[in-house]
Coordinates of C-alpha atoms in Angstrom, one line a residue:
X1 CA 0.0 0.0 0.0
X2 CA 3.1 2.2 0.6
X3 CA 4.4 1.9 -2.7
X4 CA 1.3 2.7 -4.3
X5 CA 1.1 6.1 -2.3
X6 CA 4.7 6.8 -3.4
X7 CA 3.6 6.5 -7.0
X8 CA 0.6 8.9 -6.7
X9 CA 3.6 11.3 -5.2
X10 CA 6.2 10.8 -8.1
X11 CA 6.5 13.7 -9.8
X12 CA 6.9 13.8 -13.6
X13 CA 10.1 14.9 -15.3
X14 CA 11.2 18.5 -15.9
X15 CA 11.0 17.9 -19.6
X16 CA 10.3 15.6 -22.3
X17 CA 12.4 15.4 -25.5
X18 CA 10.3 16.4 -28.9
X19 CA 12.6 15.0 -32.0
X20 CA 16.1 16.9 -31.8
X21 CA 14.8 19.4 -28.7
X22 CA 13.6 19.4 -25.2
X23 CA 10.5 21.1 -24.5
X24 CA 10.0 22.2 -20.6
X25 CA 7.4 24.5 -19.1
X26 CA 7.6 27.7 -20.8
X27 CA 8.9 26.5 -23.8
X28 CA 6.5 27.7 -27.5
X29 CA 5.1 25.0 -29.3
X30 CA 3.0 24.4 -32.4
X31 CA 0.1 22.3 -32.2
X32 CA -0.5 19.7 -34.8
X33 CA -3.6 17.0 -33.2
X34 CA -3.9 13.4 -33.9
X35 CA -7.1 13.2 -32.9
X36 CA -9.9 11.8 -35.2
X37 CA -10.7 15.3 -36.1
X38 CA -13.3 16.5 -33.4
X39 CA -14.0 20.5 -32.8
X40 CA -10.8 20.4 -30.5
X41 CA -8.5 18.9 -32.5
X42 CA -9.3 21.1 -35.8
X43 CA -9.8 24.2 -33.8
X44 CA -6.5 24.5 -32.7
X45 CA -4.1 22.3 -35.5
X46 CA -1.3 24.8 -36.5
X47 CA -1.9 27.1 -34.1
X48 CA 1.2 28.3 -31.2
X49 CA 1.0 27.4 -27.7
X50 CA 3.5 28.0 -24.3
X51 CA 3.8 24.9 -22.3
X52 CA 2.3 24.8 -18.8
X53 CA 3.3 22.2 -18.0
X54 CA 4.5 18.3 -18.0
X55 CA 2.5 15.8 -16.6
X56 CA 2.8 11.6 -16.3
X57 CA 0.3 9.7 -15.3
X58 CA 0.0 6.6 -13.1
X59 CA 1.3 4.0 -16.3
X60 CA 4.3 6.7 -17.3
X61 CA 2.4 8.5 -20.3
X62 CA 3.7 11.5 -20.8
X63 CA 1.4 14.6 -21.4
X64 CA 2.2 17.9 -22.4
X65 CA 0.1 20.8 -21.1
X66 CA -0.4 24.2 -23.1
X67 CA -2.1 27.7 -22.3
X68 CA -2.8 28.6 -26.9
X69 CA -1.2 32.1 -27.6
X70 CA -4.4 33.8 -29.0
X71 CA -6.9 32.5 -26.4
X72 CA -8.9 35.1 -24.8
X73 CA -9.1 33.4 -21.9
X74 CA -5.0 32.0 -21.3
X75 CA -4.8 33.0 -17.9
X76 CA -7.1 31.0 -16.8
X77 CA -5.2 28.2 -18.4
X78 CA -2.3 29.4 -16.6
X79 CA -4.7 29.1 -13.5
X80 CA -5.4 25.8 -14.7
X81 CA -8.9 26.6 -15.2
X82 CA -10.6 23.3 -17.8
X83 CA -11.1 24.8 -21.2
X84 CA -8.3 26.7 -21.4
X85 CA -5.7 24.4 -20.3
X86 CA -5.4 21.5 -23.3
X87 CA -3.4 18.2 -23.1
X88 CA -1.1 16.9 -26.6
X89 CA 1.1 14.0 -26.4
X90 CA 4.7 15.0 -27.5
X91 CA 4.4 13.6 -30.7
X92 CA 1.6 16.7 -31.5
X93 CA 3.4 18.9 -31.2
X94 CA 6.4 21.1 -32.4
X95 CA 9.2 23.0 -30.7
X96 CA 9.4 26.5 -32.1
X97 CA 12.7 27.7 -30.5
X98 CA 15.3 27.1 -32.4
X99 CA 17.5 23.0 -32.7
X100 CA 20.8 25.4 -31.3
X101 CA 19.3 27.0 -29.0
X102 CA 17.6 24.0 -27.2
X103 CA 20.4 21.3 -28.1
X104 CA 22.9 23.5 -26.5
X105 CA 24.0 23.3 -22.8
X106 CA 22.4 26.2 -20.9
X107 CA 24.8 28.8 -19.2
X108 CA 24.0 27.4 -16.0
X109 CA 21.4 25.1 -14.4
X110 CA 19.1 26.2 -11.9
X111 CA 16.4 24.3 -10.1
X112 CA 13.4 26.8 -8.5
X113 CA 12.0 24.3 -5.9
X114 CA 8.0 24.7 -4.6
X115 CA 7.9 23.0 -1.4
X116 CA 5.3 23.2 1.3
X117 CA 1.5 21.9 2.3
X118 CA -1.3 23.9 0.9
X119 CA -3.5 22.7 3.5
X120 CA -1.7 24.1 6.0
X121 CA -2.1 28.4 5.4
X122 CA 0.8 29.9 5.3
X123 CA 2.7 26.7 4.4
X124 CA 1.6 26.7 1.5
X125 CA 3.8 29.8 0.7
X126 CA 6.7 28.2 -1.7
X127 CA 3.9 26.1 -3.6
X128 CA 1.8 29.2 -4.9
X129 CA 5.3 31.1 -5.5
X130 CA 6.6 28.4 -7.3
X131 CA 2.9 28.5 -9.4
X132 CA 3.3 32.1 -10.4
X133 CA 7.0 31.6 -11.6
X134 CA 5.9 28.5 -14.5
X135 CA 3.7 30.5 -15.6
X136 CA 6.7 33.2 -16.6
X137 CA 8.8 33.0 -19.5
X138 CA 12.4 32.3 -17.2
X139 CA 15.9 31.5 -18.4
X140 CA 16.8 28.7 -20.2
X141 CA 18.0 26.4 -18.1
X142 CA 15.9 27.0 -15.2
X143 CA 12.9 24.8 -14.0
X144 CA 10.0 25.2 -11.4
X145 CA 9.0 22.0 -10.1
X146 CA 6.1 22.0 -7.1
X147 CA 7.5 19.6 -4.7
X148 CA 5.1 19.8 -2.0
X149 CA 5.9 18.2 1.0
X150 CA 8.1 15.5 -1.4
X151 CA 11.4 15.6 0.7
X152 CA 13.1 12.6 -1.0
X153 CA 11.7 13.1 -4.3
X154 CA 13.4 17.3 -3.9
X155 CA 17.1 15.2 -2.4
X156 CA 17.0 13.1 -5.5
X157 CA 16.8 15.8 -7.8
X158 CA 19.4 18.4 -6.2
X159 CA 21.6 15.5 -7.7
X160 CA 20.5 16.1 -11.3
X161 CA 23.4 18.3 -12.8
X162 CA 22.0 21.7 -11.5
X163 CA 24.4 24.0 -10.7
X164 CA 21.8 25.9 -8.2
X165 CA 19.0 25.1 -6.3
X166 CA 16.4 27.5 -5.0
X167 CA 13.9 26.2 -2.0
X168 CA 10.8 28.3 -2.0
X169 CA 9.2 28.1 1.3
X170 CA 7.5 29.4 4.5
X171 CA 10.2 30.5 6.7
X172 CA 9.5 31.9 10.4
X173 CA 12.5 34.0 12.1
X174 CA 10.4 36.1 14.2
X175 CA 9.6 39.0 11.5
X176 CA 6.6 40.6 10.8
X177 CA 4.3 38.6 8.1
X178 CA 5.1 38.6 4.5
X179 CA 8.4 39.6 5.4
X180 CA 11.2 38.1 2.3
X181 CA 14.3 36.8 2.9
X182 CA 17.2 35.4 0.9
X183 CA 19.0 33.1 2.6
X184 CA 22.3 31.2 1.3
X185 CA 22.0 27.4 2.9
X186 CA 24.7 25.4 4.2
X187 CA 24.7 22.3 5.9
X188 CA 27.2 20.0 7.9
X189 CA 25.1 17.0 8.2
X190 CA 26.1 13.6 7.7
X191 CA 23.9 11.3 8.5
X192 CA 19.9 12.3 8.7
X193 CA 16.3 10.2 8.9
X194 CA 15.5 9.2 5.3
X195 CA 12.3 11.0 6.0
X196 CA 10.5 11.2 2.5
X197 CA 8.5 14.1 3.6
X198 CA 11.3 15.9 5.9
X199 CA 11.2 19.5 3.8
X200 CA 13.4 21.4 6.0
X201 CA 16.0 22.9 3.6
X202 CA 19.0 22.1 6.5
X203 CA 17.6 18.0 6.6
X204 CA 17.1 18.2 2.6
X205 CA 20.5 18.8 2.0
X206 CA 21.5 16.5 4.6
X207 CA 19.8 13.7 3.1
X208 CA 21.5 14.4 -0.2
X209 CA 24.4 13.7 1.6
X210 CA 23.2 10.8 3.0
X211 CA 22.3 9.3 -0.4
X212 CA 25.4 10.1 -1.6
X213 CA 25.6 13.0 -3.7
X214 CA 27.0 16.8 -3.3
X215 CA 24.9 19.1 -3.0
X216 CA 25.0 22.3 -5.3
X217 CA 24.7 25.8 -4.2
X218 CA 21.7 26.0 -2.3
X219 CA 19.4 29.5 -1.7
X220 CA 16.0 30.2 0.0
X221 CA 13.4 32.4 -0.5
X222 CA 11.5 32.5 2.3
X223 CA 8.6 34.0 3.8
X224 CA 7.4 35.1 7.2
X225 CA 4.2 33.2 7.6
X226 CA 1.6 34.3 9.3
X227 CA -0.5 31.5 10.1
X228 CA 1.5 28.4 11.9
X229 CA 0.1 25.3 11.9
X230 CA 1.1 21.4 11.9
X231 CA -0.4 18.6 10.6
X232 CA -1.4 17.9 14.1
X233 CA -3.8 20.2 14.6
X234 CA -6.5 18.7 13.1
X235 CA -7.5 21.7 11.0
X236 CA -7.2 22.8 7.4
X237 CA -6.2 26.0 5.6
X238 CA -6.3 26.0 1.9
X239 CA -5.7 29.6 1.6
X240 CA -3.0 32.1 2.0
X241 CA -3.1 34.6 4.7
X242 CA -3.4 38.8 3.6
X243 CA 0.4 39.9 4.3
X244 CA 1.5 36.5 3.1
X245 CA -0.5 36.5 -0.3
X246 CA 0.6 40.1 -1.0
X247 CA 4.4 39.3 -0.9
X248 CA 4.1 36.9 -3.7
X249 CA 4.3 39.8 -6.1
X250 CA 8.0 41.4 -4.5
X251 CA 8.6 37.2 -4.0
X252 CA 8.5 37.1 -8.0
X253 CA 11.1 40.2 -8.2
X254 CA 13.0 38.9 -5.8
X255 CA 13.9 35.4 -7.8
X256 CA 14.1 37.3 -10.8
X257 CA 17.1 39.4 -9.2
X258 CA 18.7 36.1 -7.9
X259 CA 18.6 34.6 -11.2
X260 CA 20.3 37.7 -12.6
X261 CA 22.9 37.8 -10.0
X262 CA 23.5 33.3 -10.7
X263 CA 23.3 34.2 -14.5
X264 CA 26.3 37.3 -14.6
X265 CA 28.2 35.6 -12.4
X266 CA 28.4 32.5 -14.0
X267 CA 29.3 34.1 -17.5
X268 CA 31.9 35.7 -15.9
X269 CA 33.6 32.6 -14.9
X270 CA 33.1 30.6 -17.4
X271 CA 36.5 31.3 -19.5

């Protein structure tokens, strides 16, 4: 019964491989259905879309998820509204940047982590940041992945090649709510719990290095929550509190900058 659980929970990769390029969320796409030619499928054949997202379900089919460019309605795709959110397989569709562009290593690697429990106020912090920024056109090289309260599946990808990882997260140090911080982490640890949901950035990178890998620069963005609560307390809070909710707009700038800063100062040592 375990296992099964730890299925539902695995997420699906970053990005899929279309021909001779990888598509990823935020990537532009072309649509070209195989359907057997209902309203859908000849509505929208030949017409450009952005990738919301990539999804796999429970036998390993891979889905590809896409807001179409000229829909009146696209942010509520990117809200992931039905109707305005439509499902291809990668073999409908086609990459529109260009085979150089996506063949070639990006400058640098970076991995913007969502982690949290929506059910839990505040918690749920990193999750709806880590919402906002798919739906952005970011770097190449950089992917948002919603971890939730996933701990081992978030240690098993800071092993992945990134050069940078960046937790998104509720983060109480005392300040008033919706108070931002940036926060460089480092951790000592040898030995932890392998705690699958264990989401504290210190015990994440402690059970990377309990699995056996390095981990890579690390970073936090956190957030001075508001509401506290545990999964103890018997209650549930699918909602973000008022001081909390309006930081996710600075929360955006703030990543933006960081990625700026990772960006310049890996060109400039990178002969």
């Amino acid at each position: 019964m375990d296992a099964g659980w730890e299925s539902l929970e695995r997420p699906a990769p970053d990005s899929v491989e279309v021909g001779e390029a990888r598509v990823r969320a935020g990537s532009r796409v072309r649509l070209w259905p195989r359907g057997s030619g209902d309203v859908f499928d000849l509505a929208l054949e030949g017409r450009d879309a952005i990738v919301e997202a990539i999804e796999q379900d429970m036998e390993g089919r891979i889905s590809v998820a896409v807001v179409v460019d000229d829909d009146p309605g696209r942010e509520l795709g990117f809200d992931r509204r039905p109707g305005h959110r439509f499902f291809f397989s990668p073999a409908e569709i086609e990459p529109l940047e260009s085979q150089a562009a996506t063949l070639e290593r990006p400058p640098v690697r970076v991995l913007l982590a969502g982690i949290g429990n929506v059910f839990l106020g505040d918690d749920g912090f990193g999750v709806a940041l880590a919402e906002r920024l798919a739906r952005r056109e970011l770097p190449r090289g950089t992917d948002v992945v919603d971890f939730g309260i996933r701990g081992m599946d978030l240690a098993y990808a800071m092993q992945d090649d990134y050069d940078t990882v960046v937790m998104l997260d509720a983060t109480p140090r005392g300040e008033p709510p919706g108070t931002l911080y940036l926060i460089e982490a480092e951790s000592d640890a040898e030995q932890v719990a392998l705690d699958a949901h264990g989401m504290d950035p210190v015990k994440v990178l402690g059970l990377v290095r309990a699995l056996g890998g390095a981990p890579p620069r690390t970073f936090v963005v956190g957030c001075e929550p508001q509401t506290r609560m545990s999964a103890e307390d018997g209650q549930l809070l699918g909602e973000l509190s008022e001081p909390v909710r309006a930081a996710l707009d600075e929360a955006v700038a703030l990543v933006d900058s960081l990625l700026e800063r990772l960006i310049e100062t890996h060109e400039k040592e990178v002969p």
